[in-house]
Coordinates of C-alpha atoms in Angstrom, one line a residue:
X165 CA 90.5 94.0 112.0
X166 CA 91.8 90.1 112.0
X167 CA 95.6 90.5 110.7
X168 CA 94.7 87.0 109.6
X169 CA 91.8 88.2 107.4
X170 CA 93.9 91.7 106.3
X171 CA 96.9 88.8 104.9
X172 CA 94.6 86.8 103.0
X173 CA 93.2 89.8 101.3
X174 CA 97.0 91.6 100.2
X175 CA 97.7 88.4 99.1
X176 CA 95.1 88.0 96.6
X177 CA 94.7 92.3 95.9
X178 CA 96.6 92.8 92.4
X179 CA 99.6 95.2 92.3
X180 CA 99.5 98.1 93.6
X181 CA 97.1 97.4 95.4
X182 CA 98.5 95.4 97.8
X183 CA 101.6 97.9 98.8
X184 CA 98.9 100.3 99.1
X185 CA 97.3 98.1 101.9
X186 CA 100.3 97.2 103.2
X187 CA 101.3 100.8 104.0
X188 CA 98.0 101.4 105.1
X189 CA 98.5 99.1 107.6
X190 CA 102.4 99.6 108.5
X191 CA 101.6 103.7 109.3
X192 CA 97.8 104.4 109.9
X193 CA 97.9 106.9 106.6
X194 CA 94.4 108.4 105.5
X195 CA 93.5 106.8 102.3
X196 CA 94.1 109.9 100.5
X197 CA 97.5 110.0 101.9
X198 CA 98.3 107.1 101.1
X199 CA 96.3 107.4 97.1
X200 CA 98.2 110.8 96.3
X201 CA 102.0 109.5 97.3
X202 CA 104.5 110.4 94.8
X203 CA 107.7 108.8 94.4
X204 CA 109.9 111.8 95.8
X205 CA 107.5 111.6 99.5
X206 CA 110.0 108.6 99.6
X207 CA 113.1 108.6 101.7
X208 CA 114.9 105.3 100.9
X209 CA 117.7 106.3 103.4
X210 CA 115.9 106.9 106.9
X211 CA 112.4 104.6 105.2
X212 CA 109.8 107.3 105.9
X213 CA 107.1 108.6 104.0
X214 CA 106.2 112.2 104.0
X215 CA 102.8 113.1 103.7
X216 CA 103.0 117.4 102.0
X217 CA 100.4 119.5 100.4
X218 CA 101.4 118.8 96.4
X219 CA 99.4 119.3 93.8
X220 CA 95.6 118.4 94.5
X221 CA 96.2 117.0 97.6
X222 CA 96.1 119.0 100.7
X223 CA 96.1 117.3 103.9
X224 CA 93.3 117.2 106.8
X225 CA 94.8 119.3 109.2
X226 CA 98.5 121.4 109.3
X227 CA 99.4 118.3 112.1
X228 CA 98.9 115.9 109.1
X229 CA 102.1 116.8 107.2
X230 CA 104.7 114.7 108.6
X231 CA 106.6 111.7 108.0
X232 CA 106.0 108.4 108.8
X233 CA 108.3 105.1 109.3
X234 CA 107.6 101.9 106.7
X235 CA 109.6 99.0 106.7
X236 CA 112.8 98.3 104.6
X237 CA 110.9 95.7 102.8
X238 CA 107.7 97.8 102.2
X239 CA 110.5 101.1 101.4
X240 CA 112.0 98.9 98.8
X241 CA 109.1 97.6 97.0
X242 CA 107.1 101.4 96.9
X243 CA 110.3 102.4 95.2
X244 CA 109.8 100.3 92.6
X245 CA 106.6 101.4 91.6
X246 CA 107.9 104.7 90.1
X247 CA 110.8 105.8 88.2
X248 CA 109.8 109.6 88.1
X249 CA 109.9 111.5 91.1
X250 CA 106.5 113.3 90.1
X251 CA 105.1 110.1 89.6
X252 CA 102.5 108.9 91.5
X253 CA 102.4 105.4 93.6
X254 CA 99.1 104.3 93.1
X255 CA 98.3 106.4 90.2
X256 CA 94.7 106.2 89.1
X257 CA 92.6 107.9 85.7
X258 CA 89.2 107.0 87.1
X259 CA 87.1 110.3 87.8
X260 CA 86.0 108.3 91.0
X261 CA 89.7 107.7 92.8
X262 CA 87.8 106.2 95.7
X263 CA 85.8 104.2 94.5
X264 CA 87.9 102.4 91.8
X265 CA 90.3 101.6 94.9
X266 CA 87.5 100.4 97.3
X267 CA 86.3 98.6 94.4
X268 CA 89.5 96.6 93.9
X269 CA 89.6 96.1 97.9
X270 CA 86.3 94.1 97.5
X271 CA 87.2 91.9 94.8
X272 CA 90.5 91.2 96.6
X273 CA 87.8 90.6 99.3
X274 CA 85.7 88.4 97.6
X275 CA 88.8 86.0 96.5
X276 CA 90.2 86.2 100.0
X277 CA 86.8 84.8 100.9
X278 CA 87.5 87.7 104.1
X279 CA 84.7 90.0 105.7
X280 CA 85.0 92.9 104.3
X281 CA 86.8 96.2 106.2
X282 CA 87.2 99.3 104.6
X283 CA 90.5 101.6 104.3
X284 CA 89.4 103.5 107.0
X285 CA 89.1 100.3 109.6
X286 CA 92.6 99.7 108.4
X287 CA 93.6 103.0 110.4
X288 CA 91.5 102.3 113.5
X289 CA 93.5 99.3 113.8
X290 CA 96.9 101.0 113.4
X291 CA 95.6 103.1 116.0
X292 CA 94.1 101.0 118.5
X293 CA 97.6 99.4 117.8
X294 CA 99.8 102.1 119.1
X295 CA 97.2 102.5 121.9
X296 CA 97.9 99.2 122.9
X297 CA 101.4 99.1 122.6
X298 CA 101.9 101.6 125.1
X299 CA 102.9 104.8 123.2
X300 CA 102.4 107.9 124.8
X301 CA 100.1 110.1 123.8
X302 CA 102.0 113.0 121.8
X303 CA 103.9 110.7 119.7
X304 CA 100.5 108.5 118.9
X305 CA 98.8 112.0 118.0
X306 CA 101.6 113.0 115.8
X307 CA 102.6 109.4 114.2
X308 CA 98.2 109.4 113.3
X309 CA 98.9 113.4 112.0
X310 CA 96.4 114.4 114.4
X311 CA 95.8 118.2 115.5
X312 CA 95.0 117.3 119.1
X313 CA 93.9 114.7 121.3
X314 CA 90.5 114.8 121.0
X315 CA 90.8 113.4 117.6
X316 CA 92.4 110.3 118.9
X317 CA 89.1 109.9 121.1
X318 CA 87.6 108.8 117.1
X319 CA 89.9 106.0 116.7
X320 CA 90.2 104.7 120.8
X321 CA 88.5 101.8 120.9
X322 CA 88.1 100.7 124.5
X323 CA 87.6 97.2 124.9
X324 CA 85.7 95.2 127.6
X325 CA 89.1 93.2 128.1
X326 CA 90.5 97.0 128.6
X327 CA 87.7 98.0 131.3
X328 CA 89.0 95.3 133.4
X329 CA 92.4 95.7 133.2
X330 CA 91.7 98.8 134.3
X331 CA 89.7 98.2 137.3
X332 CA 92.2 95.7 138.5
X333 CA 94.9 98.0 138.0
X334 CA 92.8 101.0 139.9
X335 CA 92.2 98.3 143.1
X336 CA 96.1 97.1 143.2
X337 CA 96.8 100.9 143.5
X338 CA 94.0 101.5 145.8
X339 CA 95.4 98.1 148.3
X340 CA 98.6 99.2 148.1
X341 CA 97.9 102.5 149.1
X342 CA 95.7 101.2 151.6
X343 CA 98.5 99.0 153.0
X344 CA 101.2 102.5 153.5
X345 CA 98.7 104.9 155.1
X346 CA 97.3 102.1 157.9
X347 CA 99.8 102.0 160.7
X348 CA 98.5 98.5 161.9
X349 CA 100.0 97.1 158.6
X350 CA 103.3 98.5 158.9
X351 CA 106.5 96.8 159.6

């Protein structure tokens, strides 16, 4: 997902729609995460979110409930979108949550003149992000509330620029090691 393409299309997404992109992207949240956030999962103090079994909701798997950073900006503009702490963020009266919210993605889309991703991309990206970035592995797992590792294997997208970074890294080790154990190389 082009950040470039994921801008253009908060930018022209209507309110709240675009803070519910934007914390899609800043934490990786499932969409229904994200869709059944209540003002009082907000902690304006330490800026996470916490994502609880309330109501309807019940999340994926008991490694899901946890909380998760957002920025100040982001913190301070959720807060606004709720006065109660009951209330929901993104509250929605369509039978068909989903689909009302996907819906609205598109159009935002359309006017964006952007490919089209879906919510779910949006948390690939956050995850192939922290994969990236160097995180290890038990905070990634627990920042993406997953239950074990081999639900990170889903969202690890290996590149071909990753394959070779790899390789090279694997022959530096391999020289190196090659240099230590051969005693005509020594000093």
């Amino acid at each position: 997902l082009r950040l470039s393409r994921l801008r253009a299309t908060i930018s022209c997404a209507p309110r709240p729609l675009d803070l519910m992109l934007s914390l899609l992207w800043e934490t990786g949240m499932r969409f229904a995460e994200a869709e059944s956030t209540r003002r009082c999962d907000l902690d304006s103090e330490t800026h996470m979110v916490a994502v609880v079994e309330r109501g309807n909701f019940v999340p994926k798997t008991s490694s899901s409930v946890r909380t998760v950073p957002v920025s100040s900006e982001l913190m301070a503009e959720l807060l606004s979108l709720a006065d109660n702490p009951d209330s929901f963020l993104f509250p929605c009266e369509h039978k068909h949550r989903y689909h009302y919210w996907r819906h609205l993605l598109h159009l935002a889309q359309e006017q964006a003149k952007a490919r089209r991703f879906t919510f779910h991309e949006m948390r690939r990206a956050v995850a192939d992000r922290l994969r990236r970035s160097g995180i290890g592995v038990d905070a990634y797992c627990r920042f993406m509330g997953h239950s074990a590792i081999t639900g990170l294997r889903h969202y690890s997208v290996v590149s071909e620029d990753d394959l070779h970074a790899a390789r090279r890294k694997a022959l530096g080790a391999v020289r190196r090691k090659g240099k230590k154990d051969d005693p005509s190389k020594s000093d």
